[in-house]
């Protein structure tokens, strides 16, 4: 069996004929933004097994340790900036860009289904930037259009900007860093990254904030907040919607994630089963790429803008 093709022109031809596109992104997309993965480059991020601190059981046993481990990672995500690949993908959520680059989509009113395994929030931030720029450029975007664009982006592993109340289950978006004072000390940051630091429970963020006054109302109940990210052993978010949408997809872009590992493997299999095309974009070859129809290697922040440029040229011709 021959391997995947790396012929960009052929793939661009297929993509410009695409009727229903979906995008799946993973950690490799944000590597160019300096976001560390749990294991990091060569495992430098942490000396401990993430499984020991990134699970519901770990949180139940010692929530202060889990928050301490998570906080420097969240901080790194907040400080990171979307790169050229995030921006290029976000541009596909803009109707005028879509009509130009993907003229054959059956439903031009809806952005492509955009799935990310990253909880760094960079896809969403790039999306906001793209929407703002489109508006500045004269595109009319009402509230519904903006909301629709955001709804098509599914952060299956949650977001570092969201906190979930463990008691009333209220979900809150927060851009501040509630534990910043503790982590002003660099020694604490280093210890926390290695799972060697525990925040006392009375310092942890709570539902209703620090002004909690004994209420037990939804969203103000005083319960312990947890990061709203998917931990080991938890079911990713939005799976029903993803699976429902994928059956119609005829081209799937798998970007910055190995196409063999769940869930990418099952998404790719669904698309292939329905006669669709799968194209992988990664820094280098990963196990399972032989199941893809196309594979393009290099930093995503180069290969993805390059892809869109190729599409633009093709559709301008
Ligand atoms: Zn609550």
Coordinates of C-alpha atoms and ligand atoms in Angstrom, one line a residue:
X1 CA 0.0 0.0 0.0
X2 CA 1.4 3.4 -0.9
X3 CA 1.7 6.1 1.7
X4 CA -0.2 9.4 1.8
X5 CA 0.4 11.9 -1.0
X6 CA 2.2 15.2 -0.4
X7 CA 1.0 16.9 -3.6
X8 CA -0.4 20.2 -2.4
X9 CA -1.8 21.3 -5.7
X10 CA -3.9 18.1 -6.0
X11 CA -5.1 18.5 -2.4
X12 CA -6.0 22.2 -3.0
X13 CA -8.1 21.1 -6.0
X14 CA -10.0 18.6 -3.8
X15 CA -10.4 21.1 -1.1
X16 CA -11.8 23.8 -3.3
X17 CA -14.4 21.2 -4.5
X18 CA -15.2 20.3 -0.9
X19 CA -18.8 20.3 0.0
X20 CA -18.5 19.9 3.8
X21 CA -15.3 20.6 5.6
X22 CA -14.2 19.7 9.2
X23 CA -11.0 20.6 11.0
X24 CA -9.4 18.8 14.0
X25 CA -6.5 20.4 15.8
X26 CA -4.2 19.2 18.5
X27 CA -1.2 20.3 20.5
X28 CA 1.1 20.7 17.5
X29 CA -1.0 23.6 16.4
X30 CA 0.0 25.5 19.5
X31 CA 3.6 24.4 19.6
X32 CA 4.6 27.5 17.6
X33 CA 2.9 29.6 20.2
X34 CA 5.1 28.2 23.0
X35 CA 2.3 26.3 24.8
X36 CA 3.8 23.4 26.7
X37 CA 2.1 20.0 26.5
X38 CA 1.6 18.0 29.7
X39 CA 4.7 16.0 28.9
X40 CA 6.4 18.9 27.2
X41 CA 9.3 18.8 24.8
X42 CA 11.3 15.8 25.8
X43 CA 9.2 15.6 28.9
X44 CA 10.8 18.8 30.3
X45 CA 7.5 20.2 31.5
X46 CA 7.1 18.0 34.5
X47 CA 8.9 15.3 36.5
X48 CA 5.7 13.5 37.5
X49 CA 3.2 11.4 35.6
X50 CA 0.4 13.8 34.5
X51 CA -2.1 10.9 35.2
X52 CA -1.3 11.4 38.9
X53 CA -2.5 15.0 38.9
X54 CA -4.9 15.3 35.9
X55 CA -7.8 13.2 37.0
X56 CA -11.0 13.5 39.0
X57 CA -9.6 11.1 41.6
X58 CA -6.5 13.3 42.1
X59 CA -8.8 16.3 42.5
X60 CA -11.0 14.5 45.1
X61 CA -7.9 13.4 47.0
X62 CA -6.0 16.7 46.9
X63 CA -7.7 19.7 45.0
X64 CA -4.9 22.1 46.0
X65 CA -2.3 20.0 44.4
X66 CA -4.3 19.7 41.2
X67 CA -4.9 23.5 41.1
X68 CA -1.2 24.1 41.8
X69 CA -0.2 21.8 38.9
X70 CA -2.7 23.4 36.6
X71 CA -2.1 27.0 37.3
X72 CA 1.3 27.5 35.7
X73 CA 0.0 25.7 32.6
X74 CA -3.1 27.9 32.5
X75 CA -0.8 30.9 33.0
X76 CA 1.3 29.8 30.0
X77 CA -1.8 29.4 27.9
X78 CA -3.0 32.9 28.8
X79 CA 0.3 34.5 28.0
X80 CA 0.7 32.6 24.7
X81 CA -0.5 34.3 21.5
X82 CA -2.3 32.6 18.6
X83 CA 0.1 31.9 15.7
X84 CA -0.3 32.1 11.9
X85 CA -1.9 28.7 11.8
X86 CA -4.6 29.7 14.4
X87 CA -5.3 32.9 12.4
X88 CA -5.5 31.1 9.1
X89 CA -7.9 28.5 10.4
X90 CA -10.0 31.2 12.1
X91 CA -10.3 33.1 8.8
X92 CA -12.4 30.2 7.4
X93 CA -15.1 31.2 9.9
X94 CA -15.5 34.4 7.9
X95 CA -18.2 34.1 5.3
X96 CA -16.4 36.2 2.6
X97 CA -13.2 34.2 3.0
X98 CA -15.1 30.9 2.8
X99 CA -16.9 32.0 -0.4
X100 CA -13.6 32.8 -2.0
X101 CA -11.5 29.8 -0.8
X102 CA -14.2 27.1 -0.5
X103 CA -16.8 28.1 -3.1
X104 CA -18.4 24.7 -3.3
X105 CA -19.5 24.3 0.4
X106 CA -23.1 23.2 0.4
X107 CA -23.9 25.4 3.4
X108 CA -22.1 28.7 3.0
X109 CA -23.9 30.2 6.0
X110 CA -22.1 28.0 8.5
X111 CA -18.4 27.9 9.3
X112 CA -16.7 24.5 9.0
X113 CA -16.9 22.3 12.0
X114 CA -13.8 23.2 14.0
X115 CA -12.8 20.7 16.6
X116 CA -9.8 21.3 18.9
X117 CA -8.3 19.1 21.5
X118 CA -6.4 22.1 22.9
X119 CA -7.7 23.8 26.1
X120 CA -5.3 26.8 25.6
X121 CA -8.1 28.9 24.2
X122 CA -6.0 30.0 21.3
X123 CA -8.4 28.9 18.6
X124 CA -11.2 30.9 20.2
X125 CA -9.0 34.0 20.6
X126 CA -7.9 33.8 17.0
X127 CA -11.6 33.4 16.1
X128 CA -12.5 36.6 17.9
X129 CA -9.6 38.4 16.2
X130 CA -10.8 37.2 12.8
X131 CA -14.4 38.3 13.5
X132 CA -13.2 41.7 14.7
X133 CA -11.0 42.2 11.7
X134 CA -13.7 41.2 9.3
X135 CA -16.0 43.7 10.9
X136 CA -13.4 46.4 10.7
X137 CA -13.0 45.5 7.0
X138 CA -16.7 46.2 6.4
X139 CA -18.2 42.7 6.8
X140 CA -21.5 42.8 8.6
X141 CA -21.5 40.5 11.5
X142 CA -24.6 40.5 13.7
X143 CA -24.6 38.8 17.1
X144 CA -26.1 35.6 15.7
X145 CA -23.3 35.3 13.1
X146 CA -20.6 35.7 15.8
X147 CA -22.4 33.2 18.0
X148 CA -22.7 30.7 15.2
X149 CA -19.0 31.0 14.5
X150 CA -18.2 30.3 18.1
X151 CA -20.7 27.4 18.3
X152 CA -18.9 25.7 15.4
X153 CA -15.7 25.7 17.4
X154 CA -15.8 22.7 19.8
X155 CA -13.2 22.6 22.5
X156 CA -13.5 18.9 23.2
X157 CA -11.0 19.0 26.1
X158 CA -12.5 22.2 27.6
X159 CA -10.9 25.5 28.1
X160 CA -8.4 27.0 30.5
X161 CA -10.7 30.0 30.6
X162 CA -13.6 28.1 32.1
X163 CA -14.1 26.9 35.6
X164 CA -16.7 24.5 36.7
X165 CA -18.4 24.5 40.2
X166 CA -18.1 21.0 41.6
X167 CA -21.3 21.6 43.6
X168 CA -23.9 23.4 41.5
X169 CA -22.1 22.6 38.2
X170 CA -22.2 26.3 37.1
X171 CA -19.8 27.0 34.3
X172 CA -17.9 30.3 34.4
X173 CA -15.6 31.9 32.0
X174 CA -12.7 33.8 33.7
X175 CA -9.9 35.6 32.2
X176 CA -8.3 36.6 35.5
X177 CA -5.7 34.5 37.4
X178 CA -7.2 34.0 40.8
X179 CA -4.1 32.3 42.3
X180 CA -1.6 34.8 40.8
X181 CA -0.4 36.0 44.3
X182 CA 0.8 32.5 45.2
X183 CA 2.5 32.0 41.9
X184 CA 4.4 35.3 42.1
X185 CA 7.1 33.2 43.7
X186 CA 9.2 31.4 41.0
X187 CA 10.1 28.6 43.4
X188 CA 6.5 27.8 43.9
X189 CA 6.0 27.7 40.1
X190 CA 8.8 25.2 39.7
X191 CA 7.5 23.0 42.6
X192 CA 3.9 23.2 41.3
X193 CA 4.9 22.1 37.8
X194 CA 6.4 19.0 39.3
X195 CA 3.4 18.3 41.5
X196 CA 5.4 19.2 44.6
X197 CA 3.3 22.1 45.7
X198 CA -0.2 22.1 47.3
X199 CA -2.4 25.2 47.7
X200 CA -4.5 25.1 51.0
X201 CA -8.2 24.5 50.3
X202 CA -9.2 27.8 51.8
X203 CA -7.2 29.6 49.1
X204 CA -8.8 27.8 46.2
X205 CA -11.3 29.6 43.9
X206 CA -14.9 29.1 44.9
X207 CA -18.3 29.5 43.3
X208 CA -19.5 33.0 43.9
X209 CA -16.0 34.4 44.4
X210 CA -14.2 35.5 47.5
X211 CA -17.2 37.6 48.5
X212 CA -19.3 34.5 49.0
X213 CA -21.8 35.2 51.7
X214 CA -23.3 31.9 52.6
X215 CA -25.7 31.7 49.7
X216 CA -26.5 28.3 48.1
X217 CA -27.8 29.8 44.8
X218 CA -26.7 28.4 41.4
X219 CA -23.5 30.1 40.4
X220 CA -22.9 31.5 43.9
X221 CA -23.0 28.4 46.0
X222 CA -19.6 28.6 47.6
X223 CA -18.6 25.2 46.1
X224 CA -15.1 24.4 45.1
X225 CA -14.3 25.4 41.5
X226 CA -12.3 23.1 39.2
X227 CA -10.7 23.7 35.9
X228 CA -13.2 23.0 33.2
X229 CA -10.8 20.9 31.2
X230 CA -11.2 17.2 30.4
X231 CA -9.0 15.1 32.6
X232 CA -7.8 11.5 32.1
X233 CA -10.7 9.2 32.3
X234 CA -13.3 11.8 31.5
X235 CA -15.5 11.9 28.4
X236 CA -14.6 14.7 26.0
X237 CA -17.2 17.4 25.4
X238 CA -19.5 17.7 22.5
X239 CA -19.0 14.1 21.2
X240 CA -22.6 13.7 20.0
X241 CA -22.5 16.9 18.0
X242 CA -19.1 16.0 16.5
X243 CA -20.1 12.5 15.4
X244 CA -23.5 13.8 14.0
X245 CA -21.7 16.3 11.9
X246 CA -18.8 14.1 10.8
X247 CA -21.0 11.8 8.8
X248 CA -21.6 14.6 6.2
X249 CA -17.9 15.6 6.0
X250 CA -16.1 15.0 2.7
X251 CA -12.7 16.6 3.7
X252 CA -11.2 16.4 7.2
X253 CA -8.0 18.3 8.1
X254 CA -6.1 16.7 11.0
X255 CA -3.7 19.3 12.2
X256 CA -1.0 19.0 14.9
X257 CA -2.1 15.7 16.3
X258 CA -1.3 12.1 15.6
X259 CA -4.0 10.6 13.4
X260 CA -3.8 7.3 15.1
X261 CA -4.8 8.2 18.6
X262 CA -8.4 8.6 19.8
X263 CA -10.4 10.7 19.0
X264 CA -8.6 11.7 15.8
X265 CA -8.5 8.0 14.7
X266 CA -12.2 7.5 15.0
X267 CA -13.0 10.9 13.4
X268 CA -10.8 10.0 10.5
X269 CA -12.3 6.5 10.2
X270 CA -15.8 8.0 10.1
X271 CA -14.9 10.4 7.3
X272 CA -13.1 7.7 5.4
X273 CA -16.0 5.3 5.8
X274 CA -18.3 7.8 4.1
X275 CA -15.9 8.2 1.2
X276 CA -14.2 11.4 2.5
X277 CA -10.6 12.5 2.2
X278 CA -8.3 12.9 5.3
X279 CA -5.3 15.2 5.2
X280 CA -2.7 15.4 8.0
X281 CA -0.6 18.4 8.9
X282 CA 2.2 17.7 11.4
X283 CA 5.7 18.7 12.2
X284 CA 6.9 15.3 11.2
X285 CA 5.6 11.8 10.3
X286 CA 3.5 10.3 13.1
X287 CA 2.3 6.7 13.4
X288 CA -1.0 6.2 11.6
X289 CA -0.4 8.7 8.8
X290 CA -0.5 5.9 6.3
X291 CA -4.3 5.8 6.8
X292 CA -4.5 9.4 5.6
X293 CA -4.9 10.4 1.9
X294 CA -2.5 13.4 2.2
X295 CA 0.2 14.3 4.6
X296 CA 2.1 17.6 4.8
X297 CA 5.0 18.0 7.2
X298 CA 6.5 21.1 8.7
X299 CA 5.5 23.6 11.4
X300 CA 1.8 24.2 11.3
X301 CA 2.3 28.0 11.3
X302 CA 3.9 27.5 7.9
X303 CA 2.0 24.7 6.3
X304 CA -1.5 26.0 7.1
X305 CA -1.1 29.6 5.8
X306 CA 0.6 28.0 2.8
X307 CA -2.4 25.8 2.2
X308 CA -4.7 28.8 2.3
X309 CA -2.5 30.7 0.0
X310 CA -2.5 27.9 -2.5
X311 CA -6.3 27.7 -2.3
X312 CA -6.5 31.5 -2.9
X313 CA -4.3 31.3 -6.0
X314 CA -6.3 28.3 -7.4
X315 CA -9.6 30.1 -6.9
X316 CA -8.3 33.4 -8.3
X317 CA -7.2 31.6 -11.5
Ligands
LIG1 ZN1 -21.7 26.5 42.6

